[in-house]
């Protein structure tokens, strides 16, 4: 068996680990789980570290469990939060769980006949019929209030300046997460819980409950919370989170996020977010150092993770789309772009509206009368004759050229390029 802990160490993916964990895993195949609260219908790249750990766990011959917190998601984890979450209703939670299942299947093998195939469980299944009296009698007595109060997540909230403090609902969260570990230990033989560094307190509550209730030994391993080299928040852009859902973050935007990380971050991220082996990664880092301007490391990182999340076809599409802004792509490549990618590539460029009924239309009127690509027809004429105007990536040098419906992309758009870098989108209505 491959040494799981050793694999994570060189990748920089261990923050805390309970003594005895590595030795336990080297004795033979074991089971471990990661918990995910379904507070949204898509995971984002902030979830990827713990998912990658689970992926490595399976690759090392062990059995991974992905626990979707249908029950705990109704409460909200206080860890690293300054205020209480909004609670979700059953219908929303069911939808979120279904979407997350589909995304996890891109990383984990749920379908094969292998003995270590991944399993997806939902804690709502074992919590939905648990009465409050049963829970307080069976679970509440396992852990003292003193123990619960000593947790950093609790102390931080209670000592904060917020007048709201912490509700009883949130206070009980660590009991619920701890019981998840107990349930999986008793029913599935799960001895290890994996998670982010902020989950250490909740995870160790589970190991303590297992010790007290079952007299058994359970273990914990957490990964660091990922940051950027400049101190900024990982996975955040001006438009918010980078999502795994292609409808929220297009594959092109996803690819661009990784392509544009700094050299220092690329060196760190390629170890964490890809399955490339150590020799390949070290060779890529060395090659990148010889000529950082080529951004080979970023390109390799973006390729590996985009294919893993969105597939080869979307990666190829993203690479082709990335050439659009640099003038060396063709009209054929442009017409192959789907509308979502087209709008993502040219996000933020100036736009104009033209009525379809006015087509066909002379190019000079199109550029300087119906739109303001040029301030005057004289300037438009000069630029067209100077080979400085392209329509949908095709150069137009004829001042008598007629813009027609055949120039419309996706039934809606015409792309105008002035010079090398100035783009405009004309919405045809």
Coordinates of C-alpha atoms in Angstrom, one line a residue:
X1 CA 0.0 0.0 0.0
X2 CA 1.1 3.5 -0.7
X3 CA 1.8 5.6 2.4
X4 CA -1.0 8.1 2.5
X5 CA 0.5 10.4 5.2
X6 CA 3.9 10.5 3.4
X7 CA 2.1 11.5 0.2
X8 CA 0.3 14.4 1.9
X9 CA 3.5 15.5 3.7
X10 CA 5.5 16.3 0.6
X11 CA 2.5 18.0 -0.9
X12 CA 2.2 20.3 2.1
X13 CA -1.3 19.0 2.8
X14 CA -1.1 18.3 6.5
X15 CA -1.9 20.8 9.2
X16 CA -2.6 18.6 12.3
X17 CA -2.4 14.8 12.7
X18 CA -3.3 12.7 15.7
X19 CA -0.5 10.5 16.9
X20 CA -0.8 6.9 15.6
X21 CA -2.6 7.9 12.5
X22 CA 0.1 6.9 10.0
X23 CA 0.8 3.7 11.8
X24 CA -2.9 2.7 11.8
X25 CA -3.1 3.4 8.0
X26 CA -0.1 1.3 7.2
X27 CA -1.5 -1.8 8.8
X28 CA -4.0 -2.3 5.9
X29 CA -6.9 -0.6 4.1
X30 CA -9.0 1.7 6.3
X31 CA -12.0 4.0 5.9
X32 CA -12.0 7.8 6.4
X33 CA -14.5 10.5 5.7
X34 CA -14.8 14.2 5.0
X35 CA -17.9 16.1 5.9
X36 CA -19.4 18.8 3.6
X37 CA -22.3 21.1 4.6
X38 CA -24.7 21.5 1.6
X39 CA -25.2 25.2 2.2
X40 CA -25.2 25.7 -1.6
X41 CA -25.9 23.7 -4.7
X42 CA -22.3 23.8 -5.9
X43 CA -18.9 23.3 -4.3
X44 CA -16.3 25.9 -4.9
X45 CA -12.5 25.6 -5.0
X46 CA -12.3 26.3 -1.2
X47 CA -13.7 22.7 -0.8
X48 CA -11.1 21.2 -3.1
X49 CA -8.4 20.7 -0.6
X50 CA -10.4 18.2 1.5
X51 CA -11.8 16.6 -1.6
X52 CA -8.3 16.1 -3.0
X53 CA -7.2 14.6 0.3
X54 CA -10.1 12.1 0.0
X55 CA -9.0 11.4 -3.6
X56 CA -5.5 10.7 -2.5
X57 CA -6.9 8.5 0.3
X58 CA -8.6 6.3 -2.3
X59 CA -5.6 6.3 -4.6
X60 CA -3.5 4.9 -1.7
X61 CA -5.9 1.9 -1.4
X62 CA -8.2 3.1 1.3
X63 CA -12.0 3.5 1.3
X64 CA -13.3 7.1 1.3
X65 CA -16.7 8.3 2.6
X66 CA -18.1 11.6 1.6
X67 CA -20.6 12.7 4.2
X68 CA -23.1 15.3 3.0
X69 CA -24.5 17.1 6.0
X70 CA -28.2 17.2 5.3
X71 CA -28.9 17.4 9.1
X72 CA -25.9 19.5 10.2
X73 CA -26.5 21.8 7.2
X74 CA -29.8 22.8 8.9
X75 CA -27.8 24.2 11.8
X76 CA -24.5 25.6 10.5
X77 CA -21.0 25.2 11.8
X78 CA -19.8 28.1 14.0
X79 CA -16.2 27.4 13.2
X80 CA -14.5 30.4 11.7
X81 CA -17.8 32.3 11.5
X82 CA -18.6 35.6 13.1
X83 CA -22.4 35.1 13.0
X84 CA -25.0 32.4 12.7
X85 CA -25.9 31.1 9.3
X86 CA -29.3 31.2 7.8
X87 CA -31.1 27.8 8.2
X88 CA -32.1 25.9 5.1
X89 CA -35.4 24.1 4.4
X90 CA -35.7 20.4 3.4
X91 CA -36.4 21.1 -0.3
X92 CA -33.4 23.3 -0.7
X93 CA -31.1 20.9 1.2
X94 CA -32.3 18.0 -1.0
X95 CA -31.5 19.9 -4.2
X96 CA -28.1 20.9 -2.8
X97 CA -27.2 17.4 -1.8
X98 CA -28.1 16.1 -5.3
X99 CA -25.9 18.6 -7.0
X100 CA -23.0 18.0 -4.7
X101 CA -23.2 14.3 -5.3
X102 CA -22.7 14.8 -9.0
X103 CA -19.7 17.1 -8.5
X104 CA -18.0 14.7 -6.1
X105 CA -18.2 11.9 -8.6
X106 CA -15.7 13.7 -10.8
X107 CA -13.1 13.2 -8.2
X108 CA -14.0 9.9 -6.5
X109 CA -14.8 6.4 -7.8
X110 CA -18.3 5.6 -6.6
X111 CA -19.2 3.2 -9.3
X112 CA -16.6 0.4 -9.7
X113 CA -16.5 -3.0 -8.0
X114 CA -13.3 -2.2 -6.2
X115 CA -13.5 -2.9 -2.4
X116 CA -12.4 0.7 -1.7
X117 CA -15.0 2.4 -4.0
X118 CA -16.2 5.7 -2.5
X119 CA -19.5 5.9 -0.6
X120 CA -21.7 8.9 -0.2
X121 CA -23.7 9.2 3.0
X122 CA -26.1 11.8 4.3
X123 CA -26.3 12.4 8.1
X124 CA -30.0 13.3 7.6
X125 CA -30.6 9.6 7.1
X126 CA -29.7 8.7 10.7
X127 CA -30.6 12.0 12.4
X128 CA -34.2 12.5 10.9
X129 CA -35.9 10.1 13.3
X130 CA -33.7 10.9 16.4
X131 CA -35.9 12.5 19.0
X132 CA -34.6 15.3 21.1
X133 CA -35.0 13.2 24.3
X134 CA -33.1 10.3 22.8
X135 CA -30.3 12.6 21.6
X136 CA -29.8 14.3 24.9
X137 CA -30.0 11.0 26.8
X138 CA -27.7 9.0 24.5
X139 CA -25.4 11.6 23.0
X140 CA -25.5 14.6 25.3
X141 CA -24.1 12.7 28.3
X142 CA -21.0 11.7 26.4
X143 CA -19.3 15.1 26.5
X144 CA -19.3 17.7 29.3
X145 CA -20.2 21.3 28.8
X146 CA -16.7 22.2 30.1
X147 CA -15.1 20.2 27.2
X148 CA -17.4 21.9 24.7
X149 CA -16.7 25.3 26.0
X150 CA -13.0 24.8 25.7
X151 CA -13.1 24.5 21.9
X152 CA -11.6 27.5 20.1
X153 CA -14.7 27.9 17.8
X154 CA -16.9 28.3 20.9
X155 CA -14.5 30.5 22.9
X156 CA -14.0 32.8 19.9
X157 CA -17.7 33.4 19.4
X158 CA -18.4 33.8 23.1
X159 CA -15.6 36.3 23.5
X160 CA -16.4 38.3 20.4
X161 CA -17.9 41.8 20.5
X162 CA -21.0 40.6 18.8
X163 CA -24.0 41.0 21.1
X164 CA -25.7 38.0 19.6
X165 CA -23.2 35.5 21.1
X166 CA -23.9 31.9 20.2
X167 CA -27.2 30.2 20.0
X168 CA -27.8 26.8 21.6
X169 CA -28.4 25.5 18.1
X170 CA -24.9 26.3 17.1
X171 CA -23.5 25.2 20.4
X172 CA -24.8 21.7 19.8
X173 CA -23.2 21.5 16.3
X174 CA -20.0 19.8 17.6
X175 CA -22.2 17.1 19.3
X176 CA -23.9 16.4 16.0
X177 CA -20.7 16.3 14.0
X178 CA -19.1 14.1 16.7
X179 CA -22.1 11.7 16.5
X180 CA -21.6 11.5 12.7
X181 CA -18.1 10.1 13.5
X182 CA -19.6 7.7 16.1
X183 CA -22.2 6.5 13.7
X184 CA -19.7 5.9 10.8
X185 CA -17.3 4.2 13.2
X186 CA -20.0 1.8 14.5
X187 CA -21.8 1.1 11.2
X188 CA -19.0 1.5 8.6
X189 CA -15.8 0.9 10.4
X190 CA -14.6 4.5 9.8
X191 CA -11.6 5.3 12.0
X192 CA -10.4 8.5 10.5
X193 CA -12.0 11.9 9.9
X194 CA -10.3 14.3 7.5
X195 CA -11.1 18.0 7.1
X196 CA -9.8 21.6 7.1
X197 CA -7.7 23.0 9.9
X198 CA -10.8 24.9 11.3
X199 CA -12.5 21.5 11.9
X200 CA -9.9 20.1 14.4
X201 CA -12.1 20.9 17.4
X202 CA -15.2 19.2 16.0
X203 CA -13.2 16.2 14.8
X204 CA -11.5 15.6 18.1
X205 CA -14.9 15.8 19.8
X206 CA -15.9 12.9 17.7
X207 CA -12.8 10.9 18.6
X208 CA -13.5 11.5 22.3
X209 CA -17.1 10.4 21.9
X210 CA -15.9 7.2 20.2
X211 CA -13.5 6.6 23.1
X212 CA -16.2 7.1 25.7
X213 CA -19.1 5.3 24.0
X214 CA -17.3 2.5 22.2
X215 CA -14.0 2.2 24.1
X216 CA -12.5 2.4 20.6
X217 CA -9.7 4.5 19.0
X218 CA -10.3 6.9 16.2
X219 CA -8.0 9.4 14.5
X220 CA -8.0 12.9 13.0
X221 CA -6.0 14.6 10.2
X222 CA -6.6 18.1 9.0
X223 CA -5.2 20.1 6.0
X224 CA -4.1 23.7 6.1
X225 CA -6.5 26.5 5.0
X226 CA -5.2 27.6 1.7
X227 CA -4.0 31.2 1.3
X228 CA -2.5 33.2 -1.5
X229 CA 1.1 34.4 -1.4
X230 CA 0.0 38.0 -1.3
X231 CA -2.2 37.4 1.7
X232 CA -5.4 37.6 -0.3
X233 CA -8.2 35.1 0.2
X234 CA -7.8 32.0 -2.0
X235 CA -10.6 31.3 -4.5
X236 CA -12.0 34.8 -4.4
X237 CA -12.2 37.2 -7.3
X238 CA -13.9 40.5 -7.8
X239 CA -17.0 38.5 -8.8
X240 CA -16.9 36.1 -5.8
X241 CA -16.1 32.5 -5.4
X242 CA -14.7 30.2 -8.2
X243 CA -17.3 27.5 -8.4
X244 CA -17.1 24.0 -9.7
X245 CA -20.5 24.4 -11.4
X246 CA -20.0 25.5 -15.0
X247 CA -23.1 27.7 -14.9
X248 CA -21.7 29.7 -12.0
X249 CA -18.1 29.9 -13.2
X250 CA -17.6 29.0 -16.8
X251 CA -14.8 26.5 -17.6
X252 CA -13.0 29.4 -19.4
X253 CA -13.1 31.5 -16.3
X254 CA -12.1 28.5 -14.1
X255 CA -9.1 27.9 -16.4
X256 CA -8.1 31.5 -16.4
X257 CA -8.2 31.6 -12.6
X258 CA -5.5 29.0 -12.3
X259 CA -3.6 30.3 -15.4
X260 CA -3.2 33.7 -13.6
X261 CA -1.9 32.6 -10.2
X262 CA 1.5 33.9 -9.1
X263 CA 4.6 31.8 -9.5
X264 CA 4.8 31.1 -5.7
X265 CA 1.1 30.0 -5.6
X266 CA 1.5 27.9 -8.7
X267 CA 4.4 26.0 -7.1
X268 CA 2.2 25.4 -4.0
X269 CA -1.1 24.7 -5.8
X270 CA 0.3 22.1 -8.3
X271 CA 1.2 19.9 -5.4
X272 CA -2.2 20.3 -3.7
X273 CA -4.7 20.4 -6.6
X274 CA -3.3 17.8 -9.0
X275 CA -2.5 14.1 -8.9
X276 CA 0.8 14.5 -10.7
X277 CA 3.6 12.6 -9.0
X278 CA 6.5 14.2 -7.2
X279 CA 9.0 13.6 -10.0
X280 CA 6.8 15.2 -12.6
X281 CA 6.0 18.2 -10.4
X282 CA 9.6 18.8 -9.4
X283 CA 10.7 18.7 -13.1
X284 CA 7.9 21.1 -14.0
X285 CA 9.0 23.5 -11.2
X286 CA 12.6 23.4 -12.4
X287 CA 11.6 23.9 -16.1
X288 CA 9.4 26.9 -15.1
X289 CA 12.3 28.5 -13.1
X290 CA 14.5 28.5 -16.3
X291 CA 12.0 30.8 -18.1
X292 CA 9.2 32.0 -15.8
X293 CA 7.8 34.2 -18.5
X294 CA 6.5 31.2 -20.4
X295 CA 4.3 30.4 -17.3
X296 CA 4.7 26.6 -17.9
X297 CA 3.8 25.8 -14.3
X298 CA 0.6 27.8 -14.4
X299 CA -0.4 26.2 -17.8
X300 CA 0.2 22.7 -16.4
X301 CA -1.7 23.4 -13.2
X302 CA -4.6 24.9 -15.2
X303 CA -4.7 22.0 -17.6
X304 CA -4.7 19.3 -14.9
X305 CA -7.4 20.8 -12.7
X306 CA -9.6 22.0 -15.5
X307 CA -9.7 18.5 -17.1
X308 CA -10.3 17.0 -13.7
X309 CA -13.3 19.3 -13.0
X310 CA -14.7 20.0 -16.4
X311 CA -13.3 17.3 -18.8
X312 CA -10.9 17.4 -21.8
X313 CA -13.4 19.0 -24.2
X314 CA -14.0 22.0 -22.0
X315 CA -10.3 22.4 -21.4
X316 CA -9.6 22.4 -25.1
X317 CA -12.4 25.0 -25.5
X318 CA -10.9 27.1 -22.7
X319 CA -7.4 27.0 -24.3
X320 CA -8.9 28.0 -27.7
X321 CA -10.9 30.8 -26.1
X322 CA -7.7 32.1 -24.4
X323 CA -6.2 32.8 -27.8
X324 CA -9.1 35.1 -28.7
X325 CA -7.7 38.2 -27.1
X326 CA -4.2 37.9 -28.5
X327 CA -5.1 38.3 -32.2
X328 CA -3.9 34.9 -33.4
X329 CA -7.1 33.0 -33.4
X330 CA -9.5 32.6 -36.4
X331 CA -13.1 33.2 -37.2
X332 CA -13.6 29.5 -37.3
X333 CA -12.4 29.1 -33.7
X334 CA -14.6 32.1 -32.7
X335 CA -17.7 30.5 -34.2
X336 CA -17.0 27.3 -32.3
X337 CA -17.3 29.0 -28.9
X338 CA -20.6 28.5 -27.1
X339 CA -22.3 31.7 -25.9
X340 CA -21.3 31.3 -22.3
X341 CA -17.6 31.1 -23.2
X342 CA -17.9 33.9 -25.7
X343 CA -19.4 36.3 -23.1
X344 CA -16.8 35.2 -20.5
X345 CA -13.9 35.9 -22.9
X346 CA -15.1 39.3 -23.8
X347 CA -16.5 40.2 -20.4
X348 CA -16.3 44.0 -19.8
X349 CA -15.7 45.1 -23.4
X350 CA -17.9 48.0 -24.7
X351 CA -21.2 46.9 -26.2
X352 CA -23.7 48.5 -28.7
X353 CA -27.1 47.5 -29.9
X354 CA -28.2 47.4 -33.5
X355 CA -31.6 46.4 -34.9
X356 CA -31.5 43.3 -37.1
X357 CA -34.1 44.9 -39.4
X358 CA -31.4 47.5 -40.4
X359 CA -29.2 44.8 -41.9
X360 CA -27.5 44.6 -44.4
X361 CA -25.6 47.8 -43.6
X362 CA -22.5 49.4 -45.0
X363 CA -19.5 48.8 -42.7
X364 CA -18.8 52.5 -42.2
X365 CA -22.3 53.3 -41.1
X366 CA -22.1 50.2 -38.8
X367 CA -18.8 51.4 -37.2
X368 CA -19.5 55.1 -36.9
X369 CA -23.2 55.8 -37.1
X370 CA -25.2 52.9 -35.7
X371 CA -22.4 52.3 -33.1
X372 CA -19.6 54.5 -31.8
X373 CA -16.7 52.1 -32.4
X374 CA -15.2 55.1 -34.3
X375 CA -16.1 58.8 -33.7
X376 CA -16.5 59.5 -37.4
X377 CA -16.9 57.7 -40.8
X378 CA -13.6 59.3 -41.9
X379 CA -11.7 57.6 -39.1
X380 CA -13.5 54.3 -39.7
X381 CA -12.6 54.5 -43.4
X382 CA -9.0 55.2 -42.7
X383 CA -8.7 52.3 -40.3
X384 CA -10.5 49.8 -42.6
X385 CA -8.3 50.8 -45.5
X386 CA -5.3 50.4 -43.3
X387 CA -6.3 46.8 -42.5
X388 CA -7.0 47.6 -38.9
X389 CA -10.6 46.4 -38.5
X390 CA -11.8 42.8 -38.1
X391 CA -15.3 41.5 -38.0
X392 CA -15.6 38.2 -36.1
X393 CA -11.8 37.8 -36.4
X394 CA -11.8 38.3 -40.2
X395 CA -9.9 41.3 -41.5
X396 CA -12.2 43.7 -43.5
X397 CA -10.3 46.0 -45.9
X398 CA -13.2 46.9 -48.2
X399 CA -15.0 50.1 -47.3
X400 CA -18.0 48.9 -49.3
X401 CA -18.4 45.7 -47.2
X402 CA -21.9 45.0 -46.1
X403 CA -22.6 43.8 -42.6
X404 CA -25.4 41.1 -42.9
X405 CA -27.1 38.5 -40.9
X406 CA -24.4 36.0 -41.9
X407 CA -22.0 38.0 -39.7
X408 CA -24.1 37.3 -36.6
X409 CA -22.7 34.8 -34.0
X410 CA -25.1 32.7 -32.0
X411 CA -28.0 34.6 -33.5
X412 CA -27.1 37.6 -31.3
X413 CA -23.6 39.0 -31.5
X414 CA -21.1 40.6 -33.9
X415 CA -17.5 41.0 -32.6
X416 CA -15.6 44.0 -33.8
X417 CA -11.9 44.4 -33.3
X418 CA -10.2 47.8 -33.8
X419 CA -6.4 47.5 -33.9
X420 CA -4.8 44.7 -31.9
X421 CA -6.4 45.1 -28.5
X422 CA -9.7 47.0 -28.7
X423 CA -12.8 44.8 -28.9
X424 CA -16.5 45.7 -29.1
X425 CA -19.6 43.5 -29.0
X426 CA -22.6 44.5 -31.0
X427 CA -25.9 43.0 -29.8
X428 CA -28.2 42.4 -32.8
X429 CA -31.8 42.7 -31.6

